[in-house]
Amino acid sequence: MKLPIYLDYSATTPVDPRVAEKMMQFLTLDGTFGNPASRSHRFGWQAEEAVDIARNQIAELVGADPREIVFTSGATESDNLAIKGAANFYQKKGKHIITSKTEHKAVLDTCRQLEREGFEVTYLAPQRNGIIDLNELEAAMRDDTILVSIMHVNNEIGVVQDIATIAKCAARAVSSTTLTPPRAWANCLST
């Protein structure tokens, strides 16, 4: 047996060798190494072009406008940006947020911080199988609900939520939000 054995795959996994191979061209002097924000030299221009290509590919994949794609340093920053951004933007409409008790720690911590700032958060308890009861979700909706944050696939227990139905339920409750195909299942994604 080879030691040590890594048993925390719910927290992070090794980079897929195909991804590592593709990324090497952006991490070494032999490739397109540079800061995409440095627009005064070739390295910056090439790096910016690579980021733009990636942004367009992701936008096409999720049915978004490339200008809506924001890169962050990781999942925690992404969750914070999405939740706090939506909460602060919509706070004049209401201050009620719905999430589940089995969300990622970054989501739960952000919601707790928003509670300290005057927001009210409803934490839905999943059923025994880990799935959110859609009747409970609908019952939790209020006129001042501005955000529903539910993890599509739980990284610890592996349950897959019916995110399309959850999104439709949320969209009905938050009438100012219009979700249209191909984005009919979410208007903000965070990974």
Short mmCIF file of C-alpha atoms in Angstrom, two decimals:
data_model
loop_
_atom_site.label_atom_id
_atom_site.label_comp_id
_atom_site.label_asym_id
_atom_site.label_seq_id
_atom_site.Cartn_x
_atom_site.Cartn_y
_atom_site.Cartn_z
CA MET A 1 0.00 0.00 0.00
CA LYS A 2 1.27 3.46 -0.94
CA LEU A 3 1.11 6.05 1.85
CA PRO A 4 -0.17 8.59 2.55
CA ILE A 5 -3.74 8.10 1.40
CA TYR A 6 -5.74 11.26 0.73
CA LEU A 7 -9.33 10.97 1.99
CA ASP A 8 -10.61 14.54 1.69
CA TYR A 9 -11.88 14.55 -1.89
CA SER A 10 -15.01 16.41 -0.81
CA ALA A 11 -12.77 19.42 -0.09
CA THR A 12 -10.51 19.28 -3.13
CA THR A 13 -9.26 16.89 -5.76
CA PRO A 14 -6.08 16.67 -7.79
CA VAL A 15 -6.14 18.59 -11.06
CA ASP A 16 -7.18 16.39 -13.95
CA PRO A 17 -4.02 15.66 -15.99
CA ARG A 18 -5.74 16.96 -19.15
CA VAL A 19 -6.47 20.27 -17.43
CA ALA A 20 -2.95 20.50 -16.03
CA GLU A 21 -1.49 19.85 -19.46
CA LYS A 22 -3.67 22.52 -21.06
CA MET A 23 -2.90 25.05 -18.31
CA MET A 24 0.88 24.58 -18.50
CA GLN A 25 1.01 26.86 -21.54
CA PHE A 26 -0.22 29.70 -19.30
CA LEU A 27 2.05 28.95 -16.36
CA THR A 28 5.52 28.81 -17.91
CA LEU A 29 7.78 31.14 -19.88
CA ASP A 30 7.58 28.75 -22.83
CA GLY A 31 3.88 29.51 -23.27
CA THR A 32 1.50 32.42 -22.96
CA PHE A 33 2.68 33.49 -19.54
CA GLY A 34 1.65 36.98 -18.50
CA ASN A 35 -0.75 39.16 -16.57
CA PRO A 36 -3.91 39.76 -18.63
CA ALA A 37 -4.29 43.18 -16.98
CA SER A 38 -0.85 44.26 -18.25
CA ARG A 39 -1.73 45.74 -21.62
CA SER A 40 1.61 47.39 -22.34
CA HIS A 41 3.40 44.31 -23.71
CA ARG A 42 2.94 41.15 -25.76
CA PHE A 43 2.81 38.81 -22.75
CA GLY A 44 -0.13 40.74 -21.32
CA TRP A 45 -1.93 40.91 -24.67
CA GLN A 46 -1.60 37.16 -25.18
CA ALA A 47 -2.74 36.39 -21.65
CA GLU A 48 -5.72 38.71 -22.04
CA GLU A 49 -6.66 36.99 -25.30
CA ALA A 50 -6.48 33.58 -23.58
CA VAL A 51 -8.73 34.81 -20.76
CA ASP A 52 -11.20 36.23 -23.28
CA ILE A 53 -11.31 32.90 -25.14
CA ALA A 54 -11.96 31.04 -21.87
CA ARG A 55 -14.62 33.57 -20.85
CA ASN A 56 -16.42 33.14 -24.20
CA GLN A 57 -16.28 29.34 -23.95
CA ILE A 58 -17.76 29.37 -20.45
CA ALA A 59 -20.44 31.88 -21.45
CA GLU A 60 -21.45 29.69 -24.38
CA LEU A 61 -21.55 26.61 -22.14
CA VAL A 62 -23.91 28.18 -19.58
CA GLY A 63 -25.87 30.41 -21.96
CA ALA A 64 -24.56 33.71 -20.60
CA ASP A 65 -23.18 36.90 -22.02
CA PRO A 66 -19.36 36.83 -21.77
CA ARG A 67 -19.51 40.12 -19.84
CA GLU A 68 -21.38 38.26 -17.09
CA ILE A 69 -18.53 35.82 -16.47
CA VAL A 70 -16.35 36.83 -13.52
CA PHE A 71 -13.25 34.86 -12.60
CA THR A 72 -12.36 34.56 -8.92
CA SER A 73 -9.59 32.86 -6.99
CA GLY A 74 -11.82 29.98 -5.93
CA ALA A 75 -15.17 28.70 -4.71
CA THR A 76 -15.29 30.61 -1.42
CA GLU A 77 -14.63 33.94 -3.10
CA SER A 78 -17.13 33.06 -5.82
CA ASP A 79 -19.87 32.20 -3.31
CA ASN A 80 -19.18 35.40 -1.34
CA LEU A 81 -19.26 37.58 -4.44
CA ALA A 82 -22.47 36.04 -5.80
CA ILE A 83 -24.44 36.03 -2.55
CA LYS A 84 -23.29 39.36 -1.12
CA GLY A 85 -23.55 40.98 -4.54
CA ALA A 86 -27.13 39.83 -5.05
CA ALA A 87 -28.11 40.68 -1.47
CA ASN A 88 -26.71 44.19 -1.64
CA PHE A 89 -28.13 44.83 -5.12
CA TYR A 90 -31.67 43.72 -4.23
CA GLN A 91 -31.84 44.83 -0.59
CA LYS A 92 -34.30 47.64 -1.40
CA LYS A 93 -36.77 44.97 -2.58
CA GLY A 94 -36.25 42.79 0.46
CA LYS A 95 -33.81 41.20 2.84
CA HIS A 96 -34.95 37.58 2.90
CA ILE A 97 -32.68 34.80 1.65
CA ILE A 98 -33.37 31.07 1.43
CA THR A 99 -30.68 28.40 1.51
CA SER A 100 -30.31 24.88 2.88
CA LYS A 101 -28.67 23.60 6.03
CA THR A 102 -26.40 21.37 3.93
CA GLU A 103 -24.88 24.15 1.83
CA HIS A 104 -21.14 24.61 1.51
CA LYS A 105 -19.55 26.31 4.52
CA ALA A 106 -18.72 29.35 2.38
CA VAL A 107 -22.43 29.84 1.63
CA LEU A 108 -23.48 29.32 5.25
CA ASP A 109 -20.78 31.67 6.56
CA THR A 110 -21.79 34.34 4.05
CA CYS A 111 -25.45 33.99 5.02
CA ARG A 112 -24.56 34.29 8.72
CA GLN A 113 -22.63 37.47 7.97
CA LEU A 114 -25.61 38.87 6.07
CA GLU A 115 -27.81 38.07 9.08
CA ARG A 116 -25.49 40.24 11.19
CA GLU A 117 -26.05 42.98 8.60
CA GLY A 118 -29.83 42.81 8.96
CA PHE A 119 -30.84 40.18 6.42
CA GLU A 120 -33.11 37.28 7.40
CA VAL A 121 -32.13 33.80 6.24
CA THR A 122 -34.35 30.73 6.12
CA TYR A 123 -32.32 27.51 6.32
CA LEU A 124 -34.23 24.61 4.78
CA ALA A 125 -33.66 21.17 6.27
CA PRO A 126 -33.33 18.53 3.56
CA GLN A 127 -35.36 15.34 3.59
CA ARG A 128 -33.71 12.08 4.71
CA ASN A 129 -32.45 11.53 1.16
CA GLY A 130 -30.77 14.95 1.14
CA ILE A 131 -33.22 16.49 -1.33
CA ILE A 132 -34.90 19.82 -0.61
CA ASP A 133 -38.67 19.45 -0.24
CA LEU A 134 -40.09 21.74 -2.93
CA ASN A 135 -43.25 22.30 -0.88
CA GLU A 136 -41.11 23.60 1.99
CA LEU A 137 -39.21 25.82 -0.42
CA GLU A 138 -42.44 27.30 -1.78
CA ALA A 139 -43.77 27.77 1.76
CA ALA A 140 -40.58 29.64 2.71
CA MET A 141 -40.98 32.13 -0.17
CA ARG A 142 -42.11 35.59 0.86
CA ASP A 143 -42.71 38.92 -0.83
CA ASP A 144 -39.32 40.11 0.44
CA THR A 145 -37.39 37.01 -0.73
CA ILE A 146 -34.54 38.20 -2.94
CA LEU A 147 -32.31 35.15 -3.23
CA VAL A 148 -32.53 31.36 -3.18
CA SER A 149 -29.10 29.72 -2.94
CA ILE A 150 -29.16 25.94 -3.30
CA MET A 151 -26.17 23.80 -4.22
CA HIS A 152 -26.81 21.72 -7.35
CA VAL A 153 -24.57 18.79 -6.33
CA ASN A 154 -23.47 18.45 -2.72
CA ASN A 155 -19.72 17.92 -2.48
CA GLU A 156 -19.96 15.85 0.71
CA ILE A 157 -23.03 13.65 0.36
CA GLY A 158 -23.32 13.64 -3.43
CA VAL A 159 -27.03 14.42 -3.60
CA VAL A 160 -28.18 16.11 -6.81
CA GLN A 161 -30.90 18.73 -6.34
CA ASP A 162 -33.53 19.31 -9.04
CA ILE A 163 -32.08 22.75 -9.70
CA ALA A 164 -34.31 23.46 -12.72
CA THR A 165 -37.46 22.99 -10.66
CA ILE A 166 -35.98 24.92 -7.74
CA ALA A 167 -35.14 27.79 -10.12
CA LYS A 168 -38.69 27.82 -11.53
CA CYS A 169 -40.10 27.92 -8.01
CA ALA A 170 -37.78 30.80 -7.10
CA ALA A 171 -38.56 32.68 -10.32
CA ARG A 172 -42.31 32.46 -9.64
CA ALA A 173 -41.78 33.94 -6.19
CA VAL A 174 -39.35 36.64 -7.29
CA SER A 175 -41.45 38.04 -10.12
CA SER A 176 -38.86 40.67 -11.11
CA THR A 177 -36.53 37.90 -12.22
CA THR A 178 -37.02 36.47 -15.68
CA LEU A 179 -35.24 33.23 -16.47
CA THR A 180 -35.29 32.25 -20.12
CA PRO A 181 -33.73 29.30 -21.94
CA PRO A 182 -30.96 28.30 -22.06
CA ARG A 183 -30.54 29.89 -18.62
CA ALA A 184 -33.92 28.78 -17.34
CA TRP A 185 -32.30 27.00 -14.41
CA ALA A 186 -30.27 29.83 -12.82
CA ASN A 187 -29.46 33.49 -13.07
CA CYS A 188 -26.25 33.35 -11.05
CA LEU A 189 -23.74 30.50 -10.96
CA SER A 190 -20.86 30.11 -8.55
CA THR A 191 -18.23 27.40 -8.52
#
